[in-house]
Amino acid sequence: MRNEYTIFAQEVCLEASKILLKFYGQLSEDNITKKNKHDFVTDADKSSEKLIVQRIEQRFPLHGIHGEEFTSKQAQSEYTWFIDPLDGTTNFVHGHPFFAISMGLKRGEQLVSGVVYVPILKEMFSASVGQGAYLNNQPISCSTTKIIENSLLATGFPYKKAEIERNNLSNFNKILPQVRGIRRCGAAAIDMCYVACGRYDGFWELWLQPHDVAAGTVIIEEAGGLVSDFNGGKDYLFSGNILATNKHIYEQLKNNVC
């Protein structure tokens, strides 16, 4: 089952994906703006976000919106959307297919709906609180891997990795020898969905924003996984650090990140 917000977000993600696919493989330097040395925004991001914001304002005019690029609208109700119109922009710019659209909804202090759509792979991940998690309308669940030595993990690195000391390299170097492998594919929302459907056993990252993780959090938790900040608390939306795993290796991975 899906609530009305999840159904709405699925429809909007599909609509926004058509915009992204028109730009995919067609970008020139004229379509790309640098936020800093390695952080980009493209006309595809802007166009996708514009459409998503329009659809939310038309359907839910009192809802707040927290967008990646330009949108920050204060809620006049208890609902706030966290939207990423193009997660994996660097991948998108380079023609790498690992990019997505992400929409998460928070009611009060609880995340209640999450949708992540991967256009090239045509994979729609979705979840409504209390109603399970799905990939293309089929139920999904986290892996059953019980020890970290048997796990495949995912992580990422901040755009300003050369400018900051806490850039995740120490965590990576500590954890890599202990596990089967670590993947770094450049789109946190997809990484989290891969934990939810059992492709990865866990994920951690630093310096993320609420729009990066809101949707994925709902999907993982509804798939039976655990999500927290590095301290084991629930400040992952705004602390910038997040840990997400199946229910078995959570403590093992938490003890290795800082």
Tab-separated table of N, CA, C and O in Angstrom, residues 12-28 31 40-52 68-69 83-103 115-123 187 189-190:
chain	number	residue	atom	x	y	z
A	12	VAL	N	5.364	12.613	-9.968
A	12	VAL	CA	6.206	13.785	-10.223
A	12	VAL	C	7.611	13.365	-10.639
A	12	VAL	O	8.204	13.957	-11.552
A	13	CYS	N	8.156	12.346	-9.998
A	13	CYS	CA	9.502	11.868	-10.367
A	13	CYS	C	9.526	11.376	-11.812
A	13	CYS	O	10.498	11.617	-12.540
A	14	LEU	N	8.499	10.673	-12.216
A	14	LEU	CA	8.435	10.210	-13.606
A	14	LEU	C	8.377	11.388	-14.572
A	14	LEU	O	9.038	11.383	-15.623
A	15	GLU	N	7.624	12.408	-14.198
A	15	GLU	CA	7.526	13.589	-15.053
A	15	GLU	C	8.866	14.320	-15.124
A	15	GLU	O	9.317	14.722	-16.200
A	16	ALA	N	9.517	14.478	-13.972
A	16	ALA	CA	10.812	15.165	-13.942
A	16	ALA	C	11.883	14.373	-14.683
A	16	ALA	O	12.809	14.951	-15.273
A	17	SER	N	11.777	13.054	-14.667
A	17	SER	CA	12.786	12.226	-15.344
A	17	SER	C	12.811	12.491	-16.848
A	17	SER	O	13.863	12.391	-17.491
A	18	LYS	N	11.665	12.838	-17.409
A	18	LYS	CA	11.618	13.145	-18.844
A	18	LYS	C	12.450	14.381	-19.161
A	18	LYS	O	13.097	14.460	-20.217
A	19	ILE	N	12.464	15.330	-18.240
A	19	ILE	CA	13.303	16.518	-18.404
A	19	ILE	C	14.770	16.138	-18.359
A	19	ILE	O	15.568	16.547	-19.213
A	20	LEU	N	15.138	15.337	-17.359
A	20	LEU	CA	16.550	14.942	-17.237
A	20	LEU	C	17.020	14.178	-18.464
A	20	LEU	O	18.137	14.393	-18.960
A	21	LEU	N	16.199	13.289	-18.967
A	21	LEU	CA	16.610	12.465	-20.106
A	21	LEU	C	16.776	13.288	-21.388
A	21	LEU	O	17.562	12.915	-22.262
A	22	LYS	N	16.074	14.406	-21.473
A	22	LYS	CA	16.265	15.284	-22.626
A	22	LYS	C	17.651	15.928	-22.608
A	22	LYS	O	18.253	16.184	-23.649
A	23	PHE	N	18.153	16.185	-21.399
A	23	PHE	CA	19.471	16.798	-21.251
A	23	PHE	C	20.600	15.766	-21.265
A	23	PHE	O	21.742	16.092	-21.600
A	24	TYR	N	20.286	14.531	-20.877
A	24	TYR	CA	21.328	13.513	-20.672
A	24	TYR	C	22.098	13.252	-21.966
A	24	TYR	O	21.522	12.936	-23.004
A	25	GLY	N	23.411	13.404	-21.891
A	25	GLY	CA	24.257	13.209	-23.059
A	25	GLY	C	24.285	14.381	-24.007
A	25	GLY	O	24.963	14.321	-25.043
A	26	GLN	N	23.565	15.461	-23.658
A	26	GLN	CA	23.470	16.617	-24.553
A	26	GLN	C	24.040	17.889	-23.930
A	26	GLN	O	23.959	18.959	-24.533
A	27	LEU	N	24.599	17.802	-22.739
A	27	LEU	CA	25.066	19.000	-22.045
A	27	LEU	C	26.339	19.557	-22.669
A	27	LEU	O	27.220	18.815	-23.094
A	28	SER	N	26.431	20.869	-22.676
A	28	SER	CA	27.664	21.557	-23.049
A	28	SER	C	28.067	22.432	-21.864
A	28	SER	O	27.335	22.553	-20.875
A	31	ASN	N	25.616	24.808	-20.360
A	31	ASN	CA	24.533	24.308	-19.502
A	31	ASN	C	24.993	24.039	-18.076
A	31	ASN	O	24.189	23.589	-17.256
A	40	PHE	N	28.805	20.995	-9.235
A	40	PHE	CA	28.157	21.597	-10.391
A	40	PHE	C	26.652	21.728	-10.186
A	40	PHE	O	26.042	20.996	-9.422
A	41	VAL	N	26.063	22.641	-10.922
A	41	VAL	CA	24.629	22.665	-11.126
A	41	VAL	C	24.405	22.856	-12.620
A	41	VAL	O	25.107	23.625	-13.272
A	42	THR	N	23.467	22.129	-13.171
A	42	THR	CA	23.222	22.183	-14.612
A	42	THR	C	21.822	22.708	-14.889
A	42	THR	O	20.976	22.798	-13.994
A	43	ASP	N	21.573	23.014	-16.149
A	43	ASP	CA	20.226	23.408	-16.549
A	43	ASP	C	19.233	22.275	-16.307
A	43	ASP	O	18.035	22.513	-16.100
A	44	ALA	N	19.731	21.043	-16.315
A	44	ALA	CA	18.861	19.896	-16.020
A	44	ALA	C	18.391	19.943	-14.572
A	44	ALA	O	17.192	19.729	-14.291
A	45	ASP	N	19.317	20.209	-13.625
A	45	ASP	CA	18.934	20.363	-12.215
A	45	ASP	C	17.856	21.432	-12.063
A	45	ASP	O	16.831	21.238	-11.392
A	46	LYS	N	18.120	22.583	-12.675
A	46	LYS	CA	17.217	23.734	-12.524
A	46	LYS	C	15.831	23.431	-13.083
A	46	LYS	O	14.815	23.731	-12.450
A	47	SER	N	15.791	22.837	-14.260
A	47	SER	CA	14.502	22.557	-14.898
A	47	SER	C	13.723	21.500	-14.128
A	47	SER	O	12.500	21.593	-13.970
A	48	SER	N	14.424	20.480	-13.647
A	48	SER	CA	13.775	19.427	-12.874
A	48	SER	C	13.218	19.981	-11.565
A	48	SER	O	12.076	19.696	-11.192
A	49	GLU	N	14.018	20.789	-10.876
A	49	GLU	CA	13.550	21.353	-9.606
A	49	GLU	C	12.355	22.279	-9.826
A	49	GLU	O	11.392	22.266	-9.045
A	50	LYS	N	12.393	23.067	-10.872
A	50	LYS	CA	11.276	23.980	-11.168
A	50	LYS	C	9.980	23.210	-11.336
A	50	LYS	O	8.941	23.588	-10.788
A	51	LEU	N	10.033	22.113	-12.083
A	51	LEU	CA	8.827	21.320	-12.289
A	51	LEU	C	8.337	20.710	-10.979
A	51	LEU	O	7.141	20.753	-10.667
A	52	ILE	N	9.246	20.135	-10.195
A	52	ILE	CA	8.856	19.486	-8.944
A	52	ILE	C	8.211	20.496	-8.003
A	52	ILE	O	7.163	20.222	-7.388
A	68	GLU	N	17.368	21.238	-3.277
A	68	GLU	CA	18.828	21.244	-3.323
A	68	GLU	C	19.374	22.557	-3.857
A	68	GLU	O	20.332	23.111	-3.332
A	69	GLU	N	18.786	23.070	-4.918
A	69	GLU	CA	19.418	24.163	-5.627
A	69	GLU	C	18.946	25.547	-5.188
A	69	GLU	O	19.729	26.367	-4.752
A	83	ILE	N	13.584	17.719	-1.488
A	83	ILE	CA	13.666	17.276	-2.881
A	83	ILE	C	15.068	17.445	-3.440
A	83	ILE	O	15.753	18.434	-3.190
A	84	ASP	N	15.510	16.457	-4.178
A	84	ASP	CA	16.754	16.530	-4.936
A	84	ASP	C	16.397	16.264	-6.393
A	84	ASP	O	16.099	15.124	-6.766
A	85	PRO	N	16.402	17.292	-7.220
A	85	PRO	CA	15.939	17.134	-8.600
A	85	PRO	C	16.887	16.350	-9.479
A	85	PRO	O	16.498	15.832	-10.520
A	86	LEU	N	18.169	16.245	-9.029
A	86	LEU	CA	19.155	15.456	-9.761
A	86	LEU	C	20.255	15.062	-8.795
A	86	LEU	O	21.211	15.810	-8.565
A	87	ASP	N	20.101	13.910	-8.187
A	87	ASP	CA	21.129	13.379	-7.289
A	87	ASP	C	22.157	12.640	-8.141
A	87	ASP	O	21.815	11.717	-8.876
A	88	GLY	N	23.411	13.061	-8.038
A	88	GLY	CA	24.449	12.491	-8.890
A	88	GLY	C	24.735	13.379	-10.089
A	88	GLY	O	24.915	12.887	-11.208
A	89	THR	N	24.799	14.689	-9.855
A	89	THR	CA	25.000	15.628	-10.957
A	89	THR	C	26.313	15.396	-11.685
A	89	THR	O	26.369	15.459	-12.921
A	90	THR	N	27.379	15.119	-10.947
A	90	THR	CA	28.670	14.873	-11.596
A	90	THR	C	28.584	13.659	-12.519
A	90	THR	O	29.106	13.676	-13.646
A	91	ASN	N	27.930	12.606	-12.057
A	91	ASN	CA	27.703	11.444	-12.923
A	91	ASN	C	26.950	11.865	-14.187
A	91	ASN	O	27.323	11.486	-15.306
A	92	PHE	N	25.891	12.625	-13.994
A	92	PHE	CA	25.054	13.070	-15.104
A	92	PHE	C	25.877	13.852	-16.132
A	92	PHE	O	25.763	13.622	-17.344
A	93	VAL	N	26.712	14.744	-15.648
A	93	VAL	CA	27.545	15.563	-16.533
A	93	VAL	C	28.481	14.698	-17.369
A	93	VAL	O	28.739	14.980	-18.542
A	94	HIS	N	28.957	13.605	-16.787
A	94	HIS	CA	29.915	12.734	-17.471
A	94	HIS	C	29.257	11.570	-18.211
A	94	HIS	O	29.947	10.683	-18.710
A	95	GLY	N	27.933	11.543	-18.262
A	95	GLY	CA	27.246	10.473	-18.972
A	95	GLY	C	27.187	9.166	-18.210
A	95	GLY	O	26.900	8.116	-18.791
A	96	HIS	N	27.441	9.208	-16.912
A	96	HIS	CA	27.350	8.023	-16.051
A	96	HIS	C	25.886	7.825	-15.655
A	96	HIS	O	25.227	8.780	-15.241
A	97	PRO	N	25.336	6.621	-15.780
A	97	PRO	CA	23.891	6.424	-15.585
A	97	PRO	C	23.422	6.409	-14.140
A	97	PRO	O	22.229	6.278	-13.883
A	98	PHE	N	24.322	6.545	-13.164
A	98	PHE	CA	23.967	6.431	-11.753
A	98	PHE	C	23.524	7.802	-11.229
A	98	PHE	O	24.257	8.499	-10.535
A	99	PHE	N	22.299	8.192	-11.569
A	99	PHE	CA	21.722	9.444	-11.071
A	99	PHE	C	20.238	9.223	-10.841
A	99	PHE	O	19.639	8.288	-11.380
A	100	ALA	N	19.637	10.103	-10.028
A	100	ALA	CA	18.251	9.864	-9.620
A	100	ALA	C	17.547	11.162	-9.260
A	100	ALA	O	18.171	12.221	-9.115
A	101	ILE	N	16.248	11.057	-9.089
A	101	ILE	CA	15.402	12.108	-8.532
A	101	ILE	C	14.902	11.596	-7.184
A	101	ILE	O	14.488	10.439	-7.071
A	102	SER	N	14.942	12.457	-6.169
A	102	SER	CA	14.596	12.017	-4.823
A	102	SER	C	13.607	12.992	-4.186
A	102	SER	O	13.802	14.205	-4.232
A	103	MET	N	12.542	12.444	-3.597
A	103	MET	CA	11.538	13.245	-2.896
A	103	MET	C	11.172	12.566	-1.581
A	103	MET	O	10.673	11.442	-1.565
A	115	VAL	N	10.455	8.608	-2.117
A	115	VAL	CA	10.499	8.078	-3.473
A	115	VAL	C	11.829	8.452	-4.097
A	115	VAL	O	12.263	9.607	-4.022
A	116	VAL	N	12.481	7.479	-4.700
A	116	VAL	CA	13.717	7.699	-5.456
A	116	VAL	C	13.546	6.998	-6.795
A	116	VAL	O	13.290	5.791	-6.842
A	117	TYR	N	13.715	7.763	-7.878
A	117	TYR	CA	13.572	7.177	-9.211
A	117	TYR	C	14.882	7.300	-9.972
A	117	TYR	O	15.484	8.367	-10.036
A	118	VAL	N	15.324	6.163	-10.545
A	118	VAL	CA	16.568	6.092	-11.316
A	118	VAL	C	16.182	5.959	-12.788
A	118	VAL	O	15.832	4.865	-13.247
A	119	PRO	N	16.220	7.054	-13.551
A	119	PRO	CA	15.639	7.038	-14.902
A	119	PRO	C	16.260	6.046	-15.870
A	119	PRO	O	15.537	5.357	-16.597
A	120	ILE	N	17.587	5.976	-15.926
A	120	ILE	CA	18.228	5.105	-16.909
A	120	ILE	C	17.906	3.638	-16.638
A	120	ILE	O	17.666	2.849	-17.557
A	121	LEU	N	17.883	3.267	-15.371
A	121	LEU	CA	17.590	1.882	-14.997
A	121	LEU	C	16.094	1.620	-14.855
A	121	LEU	O	15.684	0.465	-14.665
A	122	LYS	N	15.291	2.674	-14.910
A	122	LYS	CA	13.837	2.571	-14.757
A	122	LYS	C	13.464	1.864	-13.460
A	122	LYS	O	12.573	1.004	-13.418
A	123	GLU	N	14.141	2.248	-12.393
A	123	GLU	CA	13.882	1.668	-11.079
A	123	GLU	C	13.240	2.717	-10.179
A	123	GLU	O	13.818	3.782	-9.939
A	187	ALA	N	25.931	8.830	-5.780
A	187	ALA	CA	24.544	9.278	-5.614
A	187	ALA	C	23.997	8.653	-4.327
A	187	ALA	O	23.596	7.493	-4.307
A	189	ALA	N	21.278	8.945	-2.612
A	189	ALA	CA	19.901	8.433	-2.589
A	189	ALA	C	19.824	7.017	-3.148
A	189	ALA	O	19.108	6.160	-2.611
A	190	ILE	N	20.581	6.760	-4.217
A	190	ILE	CA	20.584	5.405	-4.785
A	190	ILE	C	21.320	4.445	-3.861
A	190	ILE	O	20.881	3.305	-3.660
